[in-house]
PDB file of C-alpha atoms in Angstrom:
ATOM      1  CA  HIS A 217     -30.413  -4.761 -23.815  1.00  0.00           C
ATOM      2  CA  LEU A 218     -32.269  -6.331 -20.902  1.00  0.00           C
ATOM      3  CA  SER A 219     -34.920  -7.674 -23.265  1.00  0.00           C
ATOM      4  CA  ILE A 220     -32.267  -9.951 -24.772  1.00  0.00           C
ATOM      5  CA  LEU A 221     -30.861 -11.053 -21.397  1.00  0.00           C
ATOM      6  CA  ARG A 222     -34.136 -11.766 -19.588  1.00  0.00           C
ATOM      7  CA  PRO A 223     -34.140 -15.272 -18.173  1.00  0.00           C
ATOM      8  CA  LEU A 224     -37.431 -17.140 -18.016  1.00  0.00           C
ATOM      9  CA  GLY A 225     -39.209 -16.887 -14.678  1.00  0.00           C
ATOM     10  CA  ASN A 226     -37.240 -13.879 -13.424  1.00  0.00           C
ATOM     11  CA  PRO A 227     -37.080 -11.011 -15.916  1.00  0.00           C
ATOM     12  CA  ARG A 228     -35.114  -8.810 -13.500  1.00  0.00           C
ATOM     13  CA  TYR A 229     -32.465 -11.399 -12.642  1.00  0.00           C
ATOM     14  CA  TYR A 230     -29.558  -9.325 -14.004  1.00  0.00           C
ATOM     15  CA  CYS A 231     -30.752  -5.880 -12.864  1.00  0.00           C
ATOM     16  CA  ALA A 232     -29.223  -5.951  -9.372  1.00  0.00           C
ATOM     17  CA  PRO A 233     -25.763  -7.155 -10.449  1.00  0.00           C
ATOM     18  CA  ILE A 234     -25.666  -4.632 -13.306  1.00  0.00           C
ATOM     19  CA  LYS A 235     -26.689  -1.757 -11.009  1.00  0.00           C
ATOM     20  CA  SER A 236     -24.117  -2.917  -8.459  1.00  0.00           C
ATOM     21  CA  ALA A 237     -21.382  -2.928 -11.118  1.00  0.00           C
ATOM     22  CA  ILE A 238     -22.367   0.582 -12.238  1.00  0.00           C
ATOM     23  CA  ASP A 239     -22.306   1.806  -8.629  1.00  0.00           C
ATOM     24  CA  ARG A 240     -18.788   0.353  -8.217  1.00  0.00           C
ATOM     25  CA  LEU A 241     -17.624   2.124 -11.371  1.00  0.00           C
ATOM     26  CA  LYS A 242     -18.986   5.427 -10.105  1.00  0.00           C
ATOM     27  CA  ARG A 243     -17.265   4.967  -6.734  1.00  0.00           C
ATOM     28  CA  GLU A 244     -14.011   4.540  -8.645  1.00  0.00           C
ATOM     29  CA  ASN A 245     -14.751   7.689 -10.683  1.00  0.00           C
ATOM     30  CA  ILE A 246     -15.075   5.731 -13.943  1.00  0.00           C
ATOM     31  CA  SER A 247     -17.544   7.207 -16.425  1.00  0.00           C
ATOM     32  CA  PRO A 248     -19.127   5.312 -19.336  1.00  0.00           C
ATOM     33  CA  SER A 249     -16.609   6.931 -21.700  1.00  0.00           C
ATOM     34  CA  ASP A 250     -13.712   5.958 -19.377  1.00  0.00           C
ATOM     35  CA  LEU A 251     -14.976   2.375 -19.366  1.00  0.00           C
ATOM     36  CA  ALA A 252     -15.345   2.407 -23.167  1.00  0.00           C
ATOM     37  CA  SER A 253     -11.732   3.628 -23.502  1.00  0.00           C
ATOM     38  CA  HIS A 254     -10.580   0.849 -21.186  1.00  0.00           C
ATOM     39  CA  VAL A 255     -12.469  -1.726 -23.268  1.00  0.00           C
ATOM     40  CA  ARG A 256     -10.890  -0.395 -26.485  1.00  0.00           C
ATOM     41  CA  GLU A 257      -7.405  -0.640 -24.956  1.00  0.00           C
ATOM     42  CA  ARG A 258      -8.024  -4.179 -23.720  1.00  0.00           C
ATOM     43  CA  THR A 259      -9.391  -5.153 -27.149  1.00  0.00           C
ATOM     44  CA  LYS A 260      -6.232  -3.863 -28.831  1.00  0.00           C
ATOM     45  CA  MET A 261      -4.072  -5.659 -26.273  1.00  0.00           C
ATOM     46  CA  LEU A 262      -5.964  -8.930 -26.755  1.00  0.00           C
ATOM     47  CA  THR A 263      -5.598  -8.628 -30.535  1.00  0.00           C
ATOM     48  CA  ARG A 264      -1.831  -8.117 -30.177  1.00  0.00           C
ATOM     49  CA  GLU A 265      -1.460 -11.018 -27.729  1.00  0.00           C
ATOM     50  CA  LYS A 266      -3.753 -13.437 -29.585  1.00  0.00           C
ATOM     51  CA  LYS A 267      -0.935 -15.470 -31.151  1.00  0.00           C
ATOM     52  CA  THR A 268       0.964 -15.818 -27.866  1.00  0.00           C
ATOM     53  CA  LEU A 269      -2.005 -17.046 -25.799  1.00  0.00           C
ATOM     54  CA  SER A 270      -3.353 -20.557 -25.528  1.00  0.00           C
ATOM     55  CA  LEU A 271      -6.831 -21.062 -26.944  1.00  0.00           C
ATOM     56  CA  GLY A 272      -8.235 -21.458 -23.416  1.00  0.00           C
ATOM     57  CA  GLU A 273      -6.610 -18.270 -22.128  1.00  0.00           C
ATOM     58  CA  TYR A 274      -7.653 -16.337 -25.227  1.00  0.00           C
ATOM     59  CA  SER A 275     -11.260 -17.537 -24.853  1.00  0.00           C
ATOM     60  CA  LYS A 276     -11.274 -16.602 -21.168  1.00  0.00           C
ATOM     61  CA  ARG A 277     -10.023 -13.078 -21.871  1.00  0.00           C
ATOM     62  CA  ALA A 278     -12.386 -12.666 -24.823  1.00  0.00           C
ATOM     63  CA  ARG A 279     -15.385 -13.643 -22.648  1.00  0.00           C
ATOM     64  CA  SER A 280     -14.272 -11.198 -19.966  1.00  0.00           C
ATOM     65  CA  LEU A 281     -13.925  -8.470 -22.567  1.00  0.00           C
ATOM     66  CA  LEU A 282     -17.373  -9.251 -23.980  1.00  0.00           C
ATOM     67  CA  LYS A 283     -18.861  -8.822 -20.485  1.00  0.00           C
ATOM     68  CA  LEU A 284     -17.112  -5.466 -20.157  1.00  0.00           C
ATOM     69  CA  LYS A 285     -18.466  -4.381 -23.547  1.00  0.00           C
ATOM     70  CA  GLU A 286     -21.986  -5.337 -22.456  1.00  0.00           C
ATOM     71  CA  LEU A 287     -21.507  -3.503 -19.160  1.00  0.00           C
ATOM     72  CA  THR A 288     -20.395  -0.424 -21.096  1.00  0.00           C
ATOM     73  CA  LEU A 289     -23.607  -0.519 -23.134  1.00  0.00           C
ATOM     74  CA  MET A 290     -25.699  -0.999 -19.984  1.00  0.00           C
ATOM     75  CA  TYR A 291     -23.878   1.820 -18.170  1.00  0.00           C
ATOM     76  CA  ARG A 292     -24.477   4.217 -21.074  1.00  0.00           C
ATOM     77  CA  SER A 293     -28.128   3.164 -21.300  1.00  0.00           C
ATOM     78  CA  TYR A 294     -28.567   3.614 -17.551  1.00  0.00           C
ATOM     79  CA  GLU A 295     -27.090   7.128 -17.661  1.00  0.00           C
ATOM     80  CA  GLU A 296     -29.227   8.054 -20.689  1.00  0.00           C
ATOM     81  CA  ALA A 297     -32.368   6.813 -18.921  1.00  0.00           C
ATOM     82  CA  LEU A 298     -31.508   8.870 -15.845  1.00  0.00           C
ATOM     83  CA  ARG A 299     -30.911  11.993 -17.947  1.00  0.00           C
ATOM     84  CA  ALA A 300     -34.152  11.470 -19.879  1.00  0.00           C
ATOM     85  CA  GLU A 301     -36.059  11.469 -16.577  1.00  0.00           C
ATOM     86  CA  HIS A 302     -33.975  14.332 -15.125  1.00  0.00           C
ATOM     87  CA  LEU A 303     -32.739  12.052 -12.359  1.00  0.00           C
ATOM     88  CA  TYR A 304     -29.373  11.191 -10.880  1.00  0.00           C
ATOM     89  CA  ASP A 305     -28.127   8.839  -8.213  1.00  0.00           C
ATOM     90  CA  TYR A 306     -25.652   9.367  -5.392  1.00  0.00           C
ATOM     91  CA  GLY A 307     -22.714   8.259  -7.528  1.00  0.00           C
ATOM     92  CA  ASP A 308     -23.690  10.875 -10.109  1.00  0.00           C
ATOM     93  CA  MET A 309     -23.670  13.611  -7.465  1.00  0.00           C
ATOM     94  CA  VAL A 310     -20.098  12.745  -6.506  1.00  0.00           C
ATOM     95  CA  MET A 311     -18.939  12.393 -10.126  1.00  0.00           C
ATOM     96  CA  GLU A 312     -20.636  15.673 -11.122  1.00  0.00           C
ATOM     97  CA  LEU A 313     -18.824  17.440  -8.298  1.00  0.00           C
ATOM     98  CA  ILE A 314     -15.501  16.030  -9.514  1.00  0.00           C
ATOM     99  CA  LYS A 315     -16.282  17.093 -13.082  1.00  0.00           C
ATOM    100  CA  ALA A 316     -17.281  20.589 -11.923  1.00  0.00           C
ATOM    101  CA  LEU A 317     -14.097  20.978  -9.876  1.00  0.00           C
ATOM    102  CA  GLU A 318     -11.935  19.737 -12.753  1.00  0.00           C
ATOM    103  CA  THR A 319     -13.556  21.870 -15.459  1.00  0.00           C
ATOM    104  CA  HIS A 320     -14.372  25.091 -13.573  1.00  0.00           C
ATOM    105  CA  PRO A 321     -11.165  26.469 -12.055  1.00  0.00           C
ATOM    106  CA  ASP A 322     -12.991  29.487 -10.607  1.00  0.00           C
ATOM    107  CA  LEU A 323     -15.319  27.239  -8.599  1.00  0.00           C
ATOM    108  CA  LEU A 324     -12.359  25.230  -7.368  1.00  0.00           C
ATOM    109  CA  LEU A 325     -10.545  28.407  -6.279  1.00  0.00           C
ATOM    110  CA  ILE A 326     -13.635  29.670  -4.453  1.00  0.00           C
ATOM    111  CA  LEU A 327     -13.978  26.394  -2.551  1.00  0.00           C
ATOM    112  CA  ARG A 328     -10.256  26.245  -1.767  1.00  0.00           C
ATOM    113  CA  GLU A 329     -10.453  29.786  -0.400  1.00  0.00           C
ATOM    114  CA  GLU A 330     -13.573  29.069   1.639  1.00  0.00           C
ATOM    115  CA  TYR A 331     -12.386  25.701   2.977  1.00  0.00           C
ATOM    116  CA  GLN A 332      -8.723  26.224   3.740  1.00  0.00           C
ATOM    117  CA  TYR A 333      -8.632  23.452   6.336  1.00  0.00           C
ATOM    118  CA  ILE A 334     -10.055  20.044   5.498  1.00  0.00           C
ATOM    119  CA  LEU A 335     -10.750  17.168   7.890  1.00  0.00           C
ATOM    120  CA  ALA A 336     -11.674  13.757   6.496  1.00  0.00           C
ATOM    121  CA  ASP A 337     -12.800  11.441   9.274  1.00  0.00           C
ATOM    122  CA  GLU A 338     -13.214   7.658   8.959  1.00  0.00           C
ATOM    123  CA  HIS A 339     -11.051   7.888   5.862  1.00  0.00           C
ATOM    124  CA  GLN A 340     -10.445   4.150   5.775  1.00  0.00           C
ATOM    125  CA  ASP A 341     -13.990   3.967   4.349  1.00  0.00           C
ATOM    126  CA  ALA A 342     -13.297   6.441   1.518  1.00  0.00           C
ATOM    127  CA  ASN A 343     -13.419   5.375  -2.104  1.00  0.00           C
ATOM    128  CA  GLN A 344     -11.472   6.642  -5.106  1.00  0.00           C
ATOM    129  CA  SER A 345     -14.080   9.270  -6.041  1.00  0.00           C
ATOM    130  CA  GLN A 346     -14.038  10.728  -2.545  1.00  0.00           C
ATOM    131  CA  ASN A 347     -10.237  10.711  -2.574  1.00  0.00           C
ATOM    132  CA  ARG A 348     -10.300  12.656  -5.837  1.00  0.00           C
ATOM    133  CA  ILE A 349     -12.493  15.354  -4.271  1.00  0.00           C
ATOM    134  CA  LEU A 350     -10.090  15.684  -1.336  1.00  0.00           C
ATOM    135  CA  GLU A 351      -7.150  15.825  -3.729  1.00  0.00           C
ATOM    136  CA  LEU A 352      -8.774  18.585  -5.795  1.00  0.00           C
ATOM    137  CA  LEU A 353      -9.679  20.641  -2.733  1.00  0.00           C
ATOM    138  CA  ALA A 354      -6.199  20.196  -1.238  1.00  0.00           C
ATOM    139  CA  GLY A 355      -4.589  21.474  -4.429  1.00  0.00           C
ATOM    140  CA  ASP A 356      -1.076  21.013  -5.690  1.00  0.00           C
ATOM    141  CA  ASP A 357       0.487  22.126  -2.429  1.00  0.00           C
ATOM    142  CA  ALA A 358       2.967  19.492  -1.237  1.00  0.00           C
ATOM    143  CA  ASP A 359       1.864  20.187   2.349  1.00  0.00           C
ATOM    144  CA  PRO A 360      -1.864  21.056   2.256  1.00  0.00           C
ATOM    145  CA  ASN A 361      -4.060  21.816   5.260  1.00  0.00           C
ATOM    146  CA  LEU A 362      -5.514  18.333   5.112  1.00  0.00           C
ATOM    147  CA  PHE A 363      -6.119  16.217   8.191  1.00  0.00           C
ATOM    148  CA  ILE A 364      -6.987  12.586   7.554  1.00  0.00           C
ATOM    149  CA  VAL A 365      -8.339  10.419  10.369  1.00  0.00           C
ATOM    150  CA  GLY A 366      -8.689   6.701   9.908  1.00  0.00           C
ATOM    151  CA  ASP A 367      -7.717   3.249  11.020  1.00  0.00           C
ATOM    152  CA  GLU A 368      -6.244   0.987   8.352  1.00  0.00           C
ATOM    153  CA  ARG A 369      -7.345  -2.033  10.397  1.00  0.00           C
ATOM    154  CA  GLN A 370     -10.961  -0.949  10.008  1.00  0.00           C
ATOM    155  CA  ALA A 371     -11.090  -0.715   6.197  1.00  0.00           C
ATOM    156  CA  ILE A 372     -14.145  -2.954   6.176  1.00  0.00           C
ATOM    157  CA  TYR A 373     -16.541  -1.306   3.725  1.00  0.00           C
ATOM    158  CA  GLN A 374     -15.106  -2.799   0.545  1.00  0.00           C
ATOM    159  CA  PHE A 375     -18.635  -3.276  -0.784  1.00  0.00           C
ATOM    160  CA  GLN A 376     -18.902   0.547  -0.798  1.00  0.00           C
ATOM    161  CA  GLY A 377     -15.610   1.005  -2.634  1.00  0.00           C
ATOM    162  CA  ALA A 378     -13.419   1.444   0.427  1.00  0.00           C
ATOM    163  CA  SER A 379     -10.066  -0.256   0.382  1.00  0.00           C
ATOM    164  CA  LEU A 380      -6.834  -0.109   2.276  1.00  0.00           C
ATOM    165  CA  GLU A 381      -5.174   1.040  -0.965  1.00  0.00           C
ATOM    166  CA  ASN A 382      -7.374   4.157  -1.088  1.00  0.00           C
ATOM    167  CA  PHE A 383      -6.394   4.932   2.497  1.00  0.00           C
ATOM    168  CA  LEU A 384      -2.665   4.373   1.989  1.00  0.00           C
ATOM    169  CA  TYR A 385      -2.753   6.398  -1.231  1.00  0.00           C
ATOM    170  CA  PHE A 386      -2.548   9.631   0.749  1.00  0.00           C
ATOM    171  CA  SER A 387       0.749   8.659   2.321  1.00  0.00           C
ATOM    172  CA  ARG A 388       2.200   8.345  -1.179  1.00  0.00           C
ATOM    173  CA  ARG A 389       0.396  11.400  -2.587  1.00  0.00           C
ATOM    174  CA  PHE A 390       1.488  13.604   0.313  1.00  0.00           C
ATOM    175  CA  PRO A 391       4.836  12.130   1.428  1.00  0.00           C
ATOM    176  CA  SER A 392       5.516  14.990   3.855  1.00  0.00           C
ATOM    177  CA  ALA A 393       2.337  14.172   5.781  1.00  0.00           C
ATOM    178  CA  ARG A 394       2.945  13.387   9.402  1.00  0.00           C
ATOM    179  CA  VAL A 395       1.416  10.112  10.583  1.00  0.00           C
ATOM    180  CA  ILE A 396       0.241  10.045  14.170  1.00  0.00           C
ATOM    181  CA  GLU A 397      -0.436   6.551  15.433  1.00  0.00           C
ATOM    182  CA  LEU A 398      -2.656   6.087  18.428  1.00  0.00           C
ATOM    183  CA  THR A 399      -1.627   2.914  20.179  1.00  0.00           C
ATOM    184  CA  ASP A 400      -3.875   3.218  23.232  1.00  0.00           C
ATOM    185  CA  ASN A 401      -7.599   2.639  23.189  1.00  0.00           C
ATOM    186  CA  TYR A 402      -9.299   5.667  24.723  1.00  0.00           C
ATOM    187  CA  ARG A 403     -12.894   4.543  24.113  1.00  0.00           C
ATOM    188  CA  SER A 404     -12.943   1.515  26.336  1.00  0.00           C
ATOM    189  CA  THR A 405     -10.661  -0.227  28.769  1.00  0.00           C
TER     190      THR A 405
END
């Protein structure tokens, strides 16, 4: 695919943005097949809405969808190239752990038994994949032994997939969780 996209003078012009997009997808726990499903759904939706949209709006959405289709192809190709070389990146390690925990209940039970108390520090910097791991380890218990430490005002690592929404998600997921607010600064005066 890159052979078609190569601009003159800089054959690797698109590599960094494509890799960055793939990294973002992995941080959000979106696999190539998940992305392909999303593209199919958006294609169906665009087809249904075609008659109700202006030509400009339809063209804009169609271009966006085309980019997503191309990204899906690139993401699949990237994963195939990694597998062919027996390699994986950090995002793959996290996603493989999620897949293992979701598909191997015995492993999940062993880890839940071994790690009955979980502390997640600097949680404002967590991404959706990391939240999913915590959720799996915490189990279906409405009041798990899960201690989250974070400062919503410091959710600054958005480029790594962190967002205030990921942080606040736990308050909704575990409504009985007790929130302890520290209003005094104990590090410096």
